[in-house]
Coordinates of C-alpha atoms in Angstrom, one line a residue:
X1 CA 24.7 -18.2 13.1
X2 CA 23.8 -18.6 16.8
X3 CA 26.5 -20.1 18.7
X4 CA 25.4 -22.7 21.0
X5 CA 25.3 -21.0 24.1
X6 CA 22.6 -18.3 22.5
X7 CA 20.2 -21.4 22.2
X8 CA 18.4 -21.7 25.4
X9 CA 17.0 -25.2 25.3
X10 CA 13.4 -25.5 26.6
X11 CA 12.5 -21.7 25.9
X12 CA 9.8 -21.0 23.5
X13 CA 10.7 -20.4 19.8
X14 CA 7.3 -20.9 17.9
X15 CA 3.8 -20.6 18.6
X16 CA 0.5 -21.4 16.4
X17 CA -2.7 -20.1 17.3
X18 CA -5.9 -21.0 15.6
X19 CA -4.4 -21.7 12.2
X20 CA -6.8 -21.8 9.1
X21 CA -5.6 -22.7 5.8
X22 CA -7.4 -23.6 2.7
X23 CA -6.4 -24.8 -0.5
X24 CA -8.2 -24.4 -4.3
X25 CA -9.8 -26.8 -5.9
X26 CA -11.7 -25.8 -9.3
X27 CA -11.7 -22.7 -8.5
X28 CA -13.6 -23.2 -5.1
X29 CA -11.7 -22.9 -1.4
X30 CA -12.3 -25.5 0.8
X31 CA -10.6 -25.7 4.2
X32 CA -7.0 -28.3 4.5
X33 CA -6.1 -26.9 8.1
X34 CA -8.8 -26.0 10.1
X35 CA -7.9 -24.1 13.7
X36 CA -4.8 -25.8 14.8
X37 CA -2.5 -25.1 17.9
X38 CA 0.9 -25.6 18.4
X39 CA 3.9 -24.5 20.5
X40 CA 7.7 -25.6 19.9
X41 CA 10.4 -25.1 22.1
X42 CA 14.1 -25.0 21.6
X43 CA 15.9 -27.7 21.3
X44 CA 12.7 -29.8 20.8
X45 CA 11.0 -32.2 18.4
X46 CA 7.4 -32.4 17.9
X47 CA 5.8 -35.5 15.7
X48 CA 3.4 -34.6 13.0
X49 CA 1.6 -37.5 12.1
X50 CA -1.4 -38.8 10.5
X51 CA -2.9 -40.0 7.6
X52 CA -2.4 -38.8 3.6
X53 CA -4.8 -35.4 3.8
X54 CA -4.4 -34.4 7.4
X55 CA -2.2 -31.5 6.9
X56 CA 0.9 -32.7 7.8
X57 CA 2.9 -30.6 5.4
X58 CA 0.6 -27.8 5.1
X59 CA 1.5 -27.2 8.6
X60 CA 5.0 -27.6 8.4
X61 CA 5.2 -25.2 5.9
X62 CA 3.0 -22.8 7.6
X63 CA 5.3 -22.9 10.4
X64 CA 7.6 -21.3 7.8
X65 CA 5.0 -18.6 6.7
X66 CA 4.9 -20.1 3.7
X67 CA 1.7 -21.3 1.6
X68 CA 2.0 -23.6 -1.4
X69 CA 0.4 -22.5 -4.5
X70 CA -2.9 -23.4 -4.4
X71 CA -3.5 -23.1 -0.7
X72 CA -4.0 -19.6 1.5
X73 CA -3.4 -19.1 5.3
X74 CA -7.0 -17.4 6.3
X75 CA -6.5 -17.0 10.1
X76 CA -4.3 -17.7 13.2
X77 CA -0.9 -16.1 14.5
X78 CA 2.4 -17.8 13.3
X79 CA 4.8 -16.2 16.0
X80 CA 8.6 -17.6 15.3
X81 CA 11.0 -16.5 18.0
X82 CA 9.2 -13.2 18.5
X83 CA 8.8 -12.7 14.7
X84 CA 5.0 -12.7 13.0
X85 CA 5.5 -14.4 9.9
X86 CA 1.5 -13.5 8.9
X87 CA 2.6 -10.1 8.8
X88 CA 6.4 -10.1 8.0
X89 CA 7.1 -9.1 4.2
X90 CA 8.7 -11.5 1.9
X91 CA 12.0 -9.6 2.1
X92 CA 11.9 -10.5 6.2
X93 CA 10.9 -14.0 5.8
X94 CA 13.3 -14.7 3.1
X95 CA 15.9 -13.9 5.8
X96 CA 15.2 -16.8 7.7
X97 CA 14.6 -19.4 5.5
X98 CA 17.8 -21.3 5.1
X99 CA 19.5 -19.4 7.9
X100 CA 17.1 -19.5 10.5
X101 CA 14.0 -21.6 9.3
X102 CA 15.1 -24.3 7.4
X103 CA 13.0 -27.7 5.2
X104 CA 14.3 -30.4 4.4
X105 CA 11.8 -31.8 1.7
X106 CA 10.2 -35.6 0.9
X107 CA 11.4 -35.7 -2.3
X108 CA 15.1 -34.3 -2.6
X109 CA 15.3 -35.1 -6.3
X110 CA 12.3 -32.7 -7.0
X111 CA 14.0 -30.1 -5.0
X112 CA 17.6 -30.0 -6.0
X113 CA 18.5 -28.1 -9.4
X114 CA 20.0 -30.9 -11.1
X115 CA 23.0 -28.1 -13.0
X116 CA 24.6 -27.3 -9.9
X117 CA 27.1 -29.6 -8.3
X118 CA 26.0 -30.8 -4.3
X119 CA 28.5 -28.8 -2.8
X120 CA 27.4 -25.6 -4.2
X121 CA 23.8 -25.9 -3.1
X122 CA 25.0 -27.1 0.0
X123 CA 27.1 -23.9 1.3
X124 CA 24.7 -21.1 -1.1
X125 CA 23.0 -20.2 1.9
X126 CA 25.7 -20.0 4.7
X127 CA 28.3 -17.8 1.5
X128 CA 25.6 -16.0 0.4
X129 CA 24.4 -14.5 3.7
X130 CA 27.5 -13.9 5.2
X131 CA 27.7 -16.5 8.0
X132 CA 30.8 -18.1 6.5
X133 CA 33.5 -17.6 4.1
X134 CA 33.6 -20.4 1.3
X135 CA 36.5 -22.4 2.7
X136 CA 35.0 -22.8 5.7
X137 CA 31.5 -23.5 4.4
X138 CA 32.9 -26.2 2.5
X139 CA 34.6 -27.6 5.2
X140 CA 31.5 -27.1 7.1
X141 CA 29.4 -29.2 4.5
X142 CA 32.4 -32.0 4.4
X143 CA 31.9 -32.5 8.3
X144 CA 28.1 -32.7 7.8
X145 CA 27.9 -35.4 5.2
X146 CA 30.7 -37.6 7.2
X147 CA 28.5 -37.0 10.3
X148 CA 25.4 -38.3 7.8
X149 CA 27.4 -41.1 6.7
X150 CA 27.7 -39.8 3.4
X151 CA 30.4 -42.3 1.1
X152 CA 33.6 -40.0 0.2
X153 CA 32.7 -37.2 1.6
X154 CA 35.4 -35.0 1.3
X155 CA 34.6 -35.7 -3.0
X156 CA 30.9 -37.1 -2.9
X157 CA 30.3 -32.6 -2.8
X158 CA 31.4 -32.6 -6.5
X159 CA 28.7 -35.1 -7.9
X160 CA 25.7 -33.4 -9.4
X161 CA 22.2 -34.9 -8.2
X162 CA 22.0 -37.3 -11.1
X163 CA 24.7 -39.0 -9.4
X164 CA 24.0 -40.2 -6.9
X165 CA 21.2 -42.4 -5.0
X166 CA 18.1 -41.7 -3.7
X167 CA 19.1 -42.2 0.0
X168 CA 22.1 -40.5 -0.7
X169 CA 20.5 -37.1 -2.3
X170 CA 18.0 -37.0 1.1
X171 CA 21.4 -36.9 3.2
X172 CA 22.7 -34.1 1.2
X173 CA 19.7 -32.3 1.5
X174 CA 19.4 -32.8 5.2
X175 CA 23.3 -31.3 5.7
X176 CA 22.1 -28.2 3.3
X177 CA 19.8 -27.7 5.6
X178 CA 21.7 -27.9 8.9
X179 CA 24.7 -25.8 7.3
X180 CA 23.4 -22.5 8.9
X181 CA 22.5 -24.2 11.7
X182 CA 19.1 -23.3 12.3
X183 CA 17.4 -22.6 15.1
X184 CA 13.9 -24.9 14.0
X185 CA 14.2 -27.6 11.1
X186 CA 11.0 -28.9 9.4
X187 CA 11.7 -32.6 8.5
X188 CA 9.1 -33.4 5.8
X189 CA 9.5 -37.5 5.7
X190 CA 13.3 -37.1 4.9
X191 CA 14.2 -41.2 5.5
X192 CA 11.5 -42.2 3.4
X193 CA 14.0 -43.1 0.5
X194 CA 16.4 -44.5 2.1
X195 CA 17.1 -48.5 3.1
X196 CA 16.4 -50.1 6.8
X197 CA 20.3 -49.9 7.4
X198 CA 21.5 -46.3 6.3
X199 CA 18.0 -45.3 8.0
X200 CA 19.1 -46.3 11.5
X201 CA 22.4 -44.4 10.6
X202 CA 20.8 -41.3 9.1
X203 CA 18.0 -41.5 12.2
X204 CA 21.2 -41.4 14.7
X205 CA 23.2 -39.1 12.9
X206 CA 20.2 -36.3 12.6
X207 CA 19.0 -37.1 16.2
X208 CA 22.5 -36.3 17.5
X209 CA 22.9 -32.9 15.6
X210 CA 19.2 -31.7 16.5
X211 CA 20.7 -32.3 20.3
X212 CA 24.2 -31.0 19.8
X213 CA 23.0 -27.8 18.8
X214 CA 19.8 -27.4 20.7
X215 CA 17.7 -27.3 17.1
X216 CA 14.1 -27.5 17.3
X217 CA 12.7 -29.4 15.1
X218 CA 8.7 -30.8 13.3
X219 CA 9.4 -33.9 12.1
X220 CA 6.6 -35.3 9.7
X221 CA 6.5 -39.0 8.9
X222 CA 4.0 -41.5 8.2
X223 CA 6.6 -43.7 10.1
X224 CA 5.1 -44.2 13.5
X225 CA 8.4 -46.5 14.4
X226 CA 10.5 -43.6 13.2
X227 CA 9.2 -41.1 15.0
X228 CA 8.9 -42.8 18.1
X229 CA 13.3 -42.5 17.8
X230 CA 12.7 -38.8 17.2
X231 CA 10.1 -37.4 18.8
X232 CA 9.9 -36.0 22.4
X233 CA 6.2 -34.9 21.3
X234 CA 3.7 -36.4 19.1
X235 CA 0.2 -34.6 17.4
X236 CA -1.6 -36.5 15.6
X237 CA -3.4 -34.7 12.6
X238 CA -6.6 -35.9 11.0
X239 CA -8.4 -33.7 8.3
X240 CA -6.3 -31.4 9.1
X241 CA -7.6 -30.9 12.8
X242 CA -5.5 -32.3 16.2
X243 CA -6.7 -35.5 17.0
X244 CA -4.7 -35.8 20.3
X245 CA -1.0 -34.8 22.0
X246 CA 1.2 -36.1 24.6
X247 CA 5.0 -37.1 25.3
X248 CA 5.9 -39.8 22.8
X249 CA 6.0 -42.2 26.0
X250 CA 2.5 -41.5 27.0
X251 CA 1.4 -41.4 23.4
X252 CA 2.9 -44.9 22.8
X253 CA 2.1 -46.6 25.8
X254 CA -1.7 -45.4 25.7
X255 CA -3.4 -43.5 23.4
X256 CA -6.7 -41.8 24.8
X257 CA -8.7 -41.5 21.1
X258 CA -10.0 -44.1 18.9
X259 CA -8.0 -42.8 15.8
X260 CA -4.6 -42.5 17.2
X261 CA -5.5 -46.3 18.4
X262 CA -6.4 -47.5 15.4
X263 CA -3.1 -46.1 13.5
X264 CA -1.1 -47.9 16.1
X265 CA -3.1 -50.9 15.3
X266 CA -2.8 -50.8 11.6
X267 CA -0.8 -54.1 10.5
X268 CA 0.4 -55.2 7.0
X269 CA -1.0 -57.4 4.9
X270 CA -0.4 -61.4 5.2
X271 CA -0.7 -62.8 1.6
X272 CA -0.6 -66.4 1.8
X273 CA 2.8 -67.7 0.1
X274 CA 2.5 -69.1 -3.7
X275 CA 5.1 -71.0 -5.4
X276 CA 5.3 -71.2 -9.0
X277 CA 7.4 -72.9 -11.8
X278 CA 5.7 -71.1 -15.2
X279 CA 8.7 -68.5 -15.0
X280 CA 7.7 -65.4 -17.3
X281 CA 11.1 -63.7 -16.5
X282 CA 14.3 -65.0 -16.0
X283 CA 17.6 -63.1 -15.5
X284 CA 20.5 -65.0 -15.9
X285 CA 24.5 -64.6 -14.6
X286 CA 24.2 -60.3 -15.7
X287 CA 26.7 -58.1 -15.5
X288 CA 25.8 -54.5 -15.4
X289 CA 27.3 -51.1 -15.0
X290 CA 27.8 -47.2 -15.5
X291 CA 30.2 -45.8 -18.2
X292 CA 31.6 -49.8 -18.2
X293 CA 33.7 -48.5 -15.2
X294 CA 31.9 -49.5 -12.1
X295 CA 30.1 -52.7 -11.7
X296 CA 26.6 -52.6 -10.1
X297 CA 25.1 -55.9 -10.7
X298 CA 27.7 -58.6 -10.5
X299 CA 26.5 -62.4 -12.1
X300 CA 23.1 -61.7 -10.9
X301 CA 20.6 -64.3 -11.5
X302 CA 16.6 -64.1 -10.9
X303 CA 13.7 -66.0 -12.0
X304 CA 10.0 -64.0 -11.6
X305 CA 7.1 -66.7 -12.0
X306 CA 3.9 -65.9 -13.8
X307 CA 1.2 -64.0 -11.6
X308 CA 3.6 -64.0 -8.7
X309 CA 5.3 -61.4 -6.3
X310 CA 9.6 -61.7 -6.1
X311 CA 10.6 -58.6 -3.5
X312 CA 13.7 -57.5 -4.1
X313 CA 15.4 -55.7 -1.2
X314 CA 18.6 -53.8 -0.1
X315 CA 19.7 -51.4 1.5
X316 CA 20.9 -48.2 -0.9
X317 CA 23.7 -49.2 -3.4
X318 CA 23.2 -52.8 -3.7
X319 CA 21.5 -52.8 -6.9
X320 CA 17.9 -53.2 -6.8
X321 CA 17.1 -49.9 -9.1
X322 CA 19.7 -51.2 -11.4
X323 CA 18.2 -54.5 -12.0
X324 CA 15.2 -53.0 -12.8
X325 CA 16.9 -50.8 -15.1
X326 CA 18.8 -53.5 -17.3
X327 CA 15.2 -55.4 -17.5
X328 CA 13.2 -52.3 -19.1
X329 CA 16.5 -51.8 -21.2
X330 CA 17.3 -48.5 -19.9
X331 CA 20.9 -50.1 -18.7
X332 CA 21.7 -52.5 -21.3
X333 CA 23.6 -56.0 -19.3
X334 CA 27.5 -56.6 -20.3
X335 CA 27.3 -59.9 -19.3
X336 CA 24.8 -62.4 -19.3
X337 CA 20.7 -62.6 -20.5
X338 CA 17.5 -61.9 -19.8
X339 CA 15.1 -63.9 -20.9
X340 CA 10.9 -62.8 -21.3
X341 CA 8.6 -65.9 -21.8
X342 CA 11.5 -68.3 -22.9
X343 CA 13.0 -66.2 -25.5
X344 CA 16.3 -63.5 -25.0
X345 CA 14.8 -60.1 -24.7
X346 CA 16.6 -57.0 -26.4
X347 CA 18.7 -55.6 -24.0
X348 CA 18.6 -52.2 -25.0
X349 CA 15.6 -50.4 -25.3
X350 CA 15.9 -49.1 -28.6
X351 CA 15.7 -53.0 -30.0
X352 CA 13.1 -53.9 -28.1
X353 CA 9.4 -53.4 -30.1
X354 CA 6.3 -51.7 -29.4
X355 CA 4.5 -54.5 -28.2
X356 CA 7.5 -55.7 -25.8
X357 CA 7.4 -52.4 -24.3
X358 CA 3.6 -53.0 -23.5
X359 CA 4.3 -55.5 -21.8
X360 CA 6.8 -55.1 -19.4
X361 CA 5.9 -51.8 -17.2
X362 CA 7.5 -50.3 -13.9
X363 CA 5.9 -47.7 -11.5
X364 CA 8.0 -45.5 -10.3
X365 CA 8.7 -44.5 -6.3
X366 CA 7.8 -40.7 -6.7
X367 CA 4.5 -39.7 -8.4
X368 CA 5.1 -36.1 -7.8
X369 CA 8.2 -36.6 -10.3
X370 CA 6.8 -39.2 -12.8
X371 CA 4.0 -38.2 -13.4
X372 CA 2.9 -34.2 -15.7
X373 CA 1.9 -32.4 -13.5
X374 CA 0.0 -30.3 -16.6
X375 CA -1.2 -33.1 -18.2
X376 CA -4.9 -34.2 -16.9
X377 CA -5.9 -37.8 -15.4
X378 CA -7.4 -38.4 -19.0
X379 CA -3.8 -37.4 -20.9
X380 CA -1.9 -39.4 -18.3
X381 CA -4.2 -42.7 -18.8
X382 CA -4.9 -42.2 -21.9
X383 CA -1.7 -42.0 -23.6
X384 CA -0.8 -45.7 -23.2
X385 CA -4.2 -46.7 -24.7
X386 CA -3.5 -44.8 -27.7
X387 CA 0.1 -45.5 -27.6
X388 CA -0.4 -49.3 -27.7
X389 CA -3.9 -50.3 -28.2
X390 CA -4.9 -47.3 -30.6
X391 CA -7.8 -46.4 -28.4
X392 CA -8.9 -42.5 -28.8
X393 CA -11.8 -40.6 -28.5
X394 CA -15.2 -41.6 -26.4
X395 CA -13.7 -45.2 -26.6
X396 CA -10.6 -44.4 -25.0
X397 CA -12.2 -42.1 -22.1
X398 CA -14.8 -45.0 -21.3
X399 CA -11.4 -47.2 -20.3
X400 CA -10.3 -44.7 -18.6
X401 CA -13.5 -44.5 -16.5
X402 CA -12.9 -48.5 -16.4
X403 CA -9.2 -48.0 -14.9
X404 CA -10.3 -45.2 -12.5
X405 CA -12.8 -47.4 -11.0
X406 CA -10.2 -50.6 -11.0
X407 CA -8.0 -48.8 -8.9
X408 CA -11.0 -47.1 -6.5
X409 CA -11.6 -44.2 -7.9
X410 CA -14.8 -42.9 -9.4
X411 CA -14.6 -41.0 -13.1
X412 CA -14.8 -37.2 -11.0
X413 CA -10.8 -38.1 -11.5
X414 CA -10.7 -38.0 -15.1
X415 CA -10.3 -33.9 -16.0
X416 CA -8.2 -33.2 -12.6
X417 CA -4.7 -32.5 -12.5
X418 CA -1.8 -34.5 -10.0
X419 CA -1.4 -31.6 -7.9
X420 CA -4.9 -31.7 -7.2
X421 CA -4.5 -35.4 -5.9
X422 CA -3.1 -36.7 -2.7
X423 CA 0.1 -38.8 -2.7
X424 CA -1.9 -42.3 -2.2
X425 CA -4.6 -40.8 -4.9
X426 CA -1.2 -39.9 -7.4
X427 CA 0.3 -43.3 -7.1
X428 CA -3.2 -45.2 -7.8
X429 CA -3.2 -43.2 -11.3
X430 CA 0.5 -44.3 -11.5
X431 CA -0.9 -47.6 -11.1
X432 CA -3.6 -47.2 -13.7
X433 CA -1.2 -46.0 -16.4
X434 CA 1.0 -49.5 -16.2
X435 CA -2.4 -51.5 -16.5
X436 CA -3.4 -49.2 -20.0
X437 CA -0.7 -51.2 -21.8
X438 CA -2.1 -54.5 -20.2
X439 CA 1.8 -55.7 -19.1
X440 CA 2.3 -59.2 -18.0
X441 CA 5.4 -57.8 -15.8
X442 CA 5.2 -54.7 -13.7
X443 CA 8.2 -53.6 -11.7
X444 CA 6.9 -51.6 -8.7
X445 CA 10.6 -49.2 -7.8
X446 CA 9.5 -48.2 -4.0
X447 CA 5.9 -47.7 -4.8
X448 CA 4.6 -47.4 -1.1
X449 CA 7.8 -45.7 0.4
X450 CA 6.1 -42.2 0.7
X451 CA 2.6 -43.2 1.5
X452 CA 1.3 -43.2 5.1
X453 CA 0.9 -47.0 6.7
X454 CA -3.2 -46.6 6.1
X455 CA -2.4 -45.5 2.6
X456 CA 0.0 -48.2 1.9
X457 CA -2.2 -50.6 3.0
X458 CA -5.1 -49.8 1.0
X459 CA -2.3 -49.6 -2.5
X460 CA -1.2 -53.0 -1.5
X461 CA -4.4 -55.1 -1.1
X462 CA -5.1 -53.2 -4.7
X463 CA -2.0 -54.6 -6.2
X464 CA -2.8 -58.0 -4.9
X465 CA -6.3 -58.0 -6.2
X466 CA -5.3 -57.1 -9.6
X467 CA -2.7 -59.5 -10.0
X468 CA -5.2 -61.7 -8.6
X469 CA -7.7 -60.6 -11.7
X470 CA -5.1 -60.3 -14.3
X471 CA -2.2 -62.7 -13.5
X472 CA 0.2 -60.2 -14.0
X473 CA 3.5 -60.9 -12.2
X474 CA 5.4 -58.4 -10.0
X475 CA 9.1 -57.6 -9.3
X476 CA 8.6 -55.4 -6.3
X477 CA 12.0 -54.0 -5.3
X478 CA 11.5 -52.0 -1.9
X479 CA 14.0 -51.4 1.4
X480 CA 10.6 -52.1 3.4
X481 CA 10.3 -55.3 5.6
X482 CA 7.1 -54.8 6.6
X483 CA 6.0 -54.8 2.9
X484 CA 7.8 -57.3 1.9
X485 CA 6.5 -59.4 4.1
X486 CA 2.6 -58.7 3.5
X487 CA 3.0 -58.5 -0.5
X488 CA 6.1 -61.3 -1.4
X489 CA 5.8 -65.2 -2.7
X490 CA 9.4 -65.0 -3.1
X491 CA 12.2 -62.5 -2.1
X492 CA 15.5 -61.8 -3.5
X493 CA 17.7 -60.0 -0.7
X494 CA 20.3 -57.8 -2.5
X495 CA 24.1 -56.6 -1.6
X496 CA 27.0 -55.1 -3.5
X497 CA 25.7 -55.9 -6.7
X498 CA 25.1 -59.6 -5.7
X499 CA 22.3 -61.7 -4.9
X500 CA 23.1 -63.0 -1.1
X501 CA 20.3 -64.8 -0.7
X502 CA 16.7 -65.9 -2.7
X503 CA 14.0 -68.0 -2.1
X504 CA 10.1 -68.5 -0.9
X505 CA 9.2 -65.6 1.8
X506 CA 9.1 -68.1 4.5
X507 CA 12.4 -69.7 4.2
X508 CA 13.9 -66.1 3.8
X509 CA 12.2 -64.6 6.5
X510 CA 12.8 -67.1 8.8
X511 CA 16.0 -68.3 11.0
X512 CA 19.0 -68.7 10.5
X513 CA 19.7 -66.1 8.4
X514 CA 23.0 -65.0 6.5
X515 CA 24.9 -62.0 8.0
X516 CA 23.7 -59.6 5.6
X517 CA 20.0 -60.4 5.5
X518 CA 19.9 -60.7 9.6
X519 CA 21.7 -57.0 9.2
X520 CA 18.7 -55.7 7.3
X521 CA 16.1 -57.2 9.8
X522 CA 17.5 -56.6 13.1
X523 CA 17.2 -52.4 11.1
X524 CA 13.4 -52.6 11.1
X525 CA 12.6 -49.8 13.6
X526 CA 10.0 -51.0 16.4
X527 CA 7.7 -49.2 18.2
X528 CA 9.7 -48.3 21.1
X529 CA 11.6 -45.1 21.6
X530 CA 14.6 -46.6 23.6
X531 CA 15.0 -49.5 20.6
X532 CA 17.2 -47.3 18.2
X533 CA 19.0 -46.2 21.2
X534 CA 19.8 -49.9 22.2
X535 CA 20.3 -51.4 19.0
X536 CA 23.5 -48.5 18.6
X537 CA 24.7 -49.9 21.9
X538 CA 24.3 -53.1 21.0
X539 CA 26.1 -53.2 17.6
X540 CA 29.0 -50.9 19.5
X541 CA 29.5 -53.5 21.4
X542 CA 29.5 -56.0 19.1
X543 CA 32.8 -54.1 17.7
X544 CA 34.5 -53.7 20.2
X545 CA 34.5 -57.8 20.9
X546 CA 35.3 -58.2 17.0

């Protein structure tokens, strides 16, 4: 490990030249990155942004050395702190990652081996190289998850990934990777799971170690607000060639090409408000929790109307996964009912029959993880029409082609597999699978979290015009303001287990507002790079006159 004073901020640590990479598609290669500079200096942190398909991650990972399957770096220079990575061997390259190079992935549930406790994949790399003796790695990784405002984090180390949150699993992942402290950090959208308020905490928290300890760092979000905080340079990426670069300030304050403009122009949704009293859902005074020890939901009560949008939102812990969990029956209530189309619906899941299943669906937040990733577009689609309907054979791919072209794309789709798709394209099929059972209810768990803003604007005017076609009535649980406030009719604001506050989105959204729900909006991130800066000061100030 490089002590501080080795790190000599502002000198060059990695340099791209002319980078080519392509990936394979049907057996053919076609180009993803296609002659792309770069230069990173220690200490600093260069914005990768950009649309779904621009190369984003490729590049991120190249800067590692390392290809995906599928894809094949063809041409450029990779130099890392005097090291070629296109001609080091494995053995060499292996070296660094973790101690030197290290990624902190989108999706930390797909990466962690769920067997292993968080503590022991947090110190593996610093014990197993060398750089510290166990006790002190532990240590180590207990000052790293306080510093990430882990809860308990002297114990939290002995949880396996199953156990905890979302939000939670993406800050352990990030203190994995700072444990050797690195000299460069590829950020790969690490706060996309994670709630407005532990975003701003986690945001602070990884800005201050990047400065402490002079780590470069690419940091790759769709989040232009986010990486405004982050950022001292920003590249924007589109089909997988530069678009533009400048200082974050500059960049902001006055992009020079008509892309970069437009992405700073892109704007959510405003569905007009619509108030309903045919309620097709109705949770009533529930009581849920783990191993009957620890209380999630706590006398929660909330009413979905036919063909209507309720948002649910909260930041991490308060709830909103859970709800959705006791509706589909996964989580079975203690207390209280839940009631589908008048009657009490089965809390557990195993009660509940075939065609009440149909009809209630949820998509999930990650389509890397939810949906097989060896199963074709056909299998994935298909299964819920012969599951419920009984459609197979020519019959059943002819809806499929019907699906594919309700959610935009053309029946090319049908024989490919996910890893073939891009994250926008994975979540439409995720999309088309709920509407194969033909649901009256579909819960949408975070369904536009990892998807760039064009991206998430195209999935949400699609959601909206099939629940405008089929009536179907969504409970939309998200930690995203912005979405809520393009997709709602009503919004349920969660905290603790509790509901703090419900009603139509323009009584919620506007002043006064409760403590908690004024919390979550004041943690939006704005397009300004001083605004996370000042909205620290601000609330430090606030407790020191408490």
């Amino acid at each position: 490990m490089k002590s501080d004073n080795q790190r000599v901020k502002g000198a060059d640590l990695l340099q791209i030249r002319g980078l080519k990479i392509e990936g394979n598609s049907d057996g053919v290669w076609h180009p993803i990155v296609k002659g792309v500079d770069l230069t990173l200096k220690r200490g600093e942190v260069l914005g990768l942004i950009g649309e779904s398909g621009a190369g984003k991650s490729t590049i991120g990972l190249a800067a590692m050395g390392f290809a995906r399957p599928g894809c094949r770096i063809v041409d450029g220079t990779i130099n890392f702190d005097g090291i070629d990575l296109r001609t080091a061997s494995e053995a060499e390259k292996r070296k660094l990652w973790g101690a030197r190079i290290a990624y902190v992935a989108q999706s930390a549930a797909a990466s962690f081996n769920p067997a292993h406790r968080l503590i022991d994949q947090t110190v593996e790399t610093a014990t197993r190289d060398g750089i510290m003796t166990r006790d002190k790695a532990v240590a180590d990784a207990v000052d790293l998850y306080r510093r990430l405002q882990l809860p308990n984090p002297e114990t939290i180390g002995g949880r396996y990934p199953h156990q905890v949150s979302g939000g939670q699993l993406q800050r352990a992942m990030t203190a994995m990777a700072m444990s050797c402290r690195p000299d460069l950090i590829i950020f790969d959208e690490p706060t996309t799971a994670l709630d407005v308020t532990t975003q701003v905490e986690v945001l602070a928290a990884m800005r201050n170690i990047v400065e402490e300890f002079h780590t470069a760092a690419i940091y790759i979000t769709h989040d232009l607000a986010v990486v405004a905080q982050m950022a001292d340079r920003i590249m924007v990426l589109r089909h997988g060639l530069e678009v533009e670069e400048a200082p974050t300030r500059e960049m902001l304050r006055e992009p020079k090409k008509d892309y970069t403009k437009t992405l700073w122009a892109v704007r959510k949704l405003a569905k007009e408000e619509s108030i309903s009293d045919d309620v097709t859902l109705s949770v009533r005074n529930v009581d849920a929790s783990y191993s009957g020890v620890v209380k999630v939901l706590d006398n929660v009560t909330v009413s979905l109307p036919r063909g209507r949008t309720v948002a649910v939102v909260g930041e991490s812990g308060s709830g909103k996964s859970t709800l959705a969990r006791a509706i589909t029956g996964l989580l079975p209530p203690s207390k209280g009912e839940i009631l589908f189309n008048g009657k009490p619906l089965s809390k557990a899941l195993k009660d509940r029959d075939k065609d009440t299943l149909r009809r209630i669906q949820m998509i999930y937040q990650s389509a890397d993880t939810s949906l097989n990733p060896k199963q074709t577009i056909r299998d994935i689609i298909g299964r819920p029409l012969e599951f419920y309907h009984g459609i197979k054979g020519a019959a059943r791919d002819r809806r499929v082609a019907e699906l594919l072209d309700s959610i935009e794309l053309n029946e090319s789709y049908i024989d490919r597999l996910p890893t073939e798709l891009s994250g926008g394209q994975k979540q439409r099929i995720s999309i088309a699978r709920a509407l194969a059972a033909e649901p009256e209810i579909i819960i949408c768990d975070e369904v536009t979290s990892a998807l760039d803003q064009i991206v998430q604007e195209e999935i949400l005017t699609l959601l909206m015009k099939l629940q405008k076609d089929t009536n179907v009535s969504y409970l939309f649980i998200t930690h995203d303001i912005a979405t809520v406030r393009a997709i709602s009719d009503e919004i349920v604001v969660m905290h603790r287990g509790k509901v703090v506050q419900q009603g139509p989105k323009t009584q919620v959204l506007n002043p006064p507002y409760p403590a908690y729900t004024e919390l979550l909006l004041s943690s939006v991130p704005q397009m300004d790079p001083d605004w996370l800066t000042n909205l620290l000061a601000s609330r430090a100030q606030a407790k020191v006159k408490a």
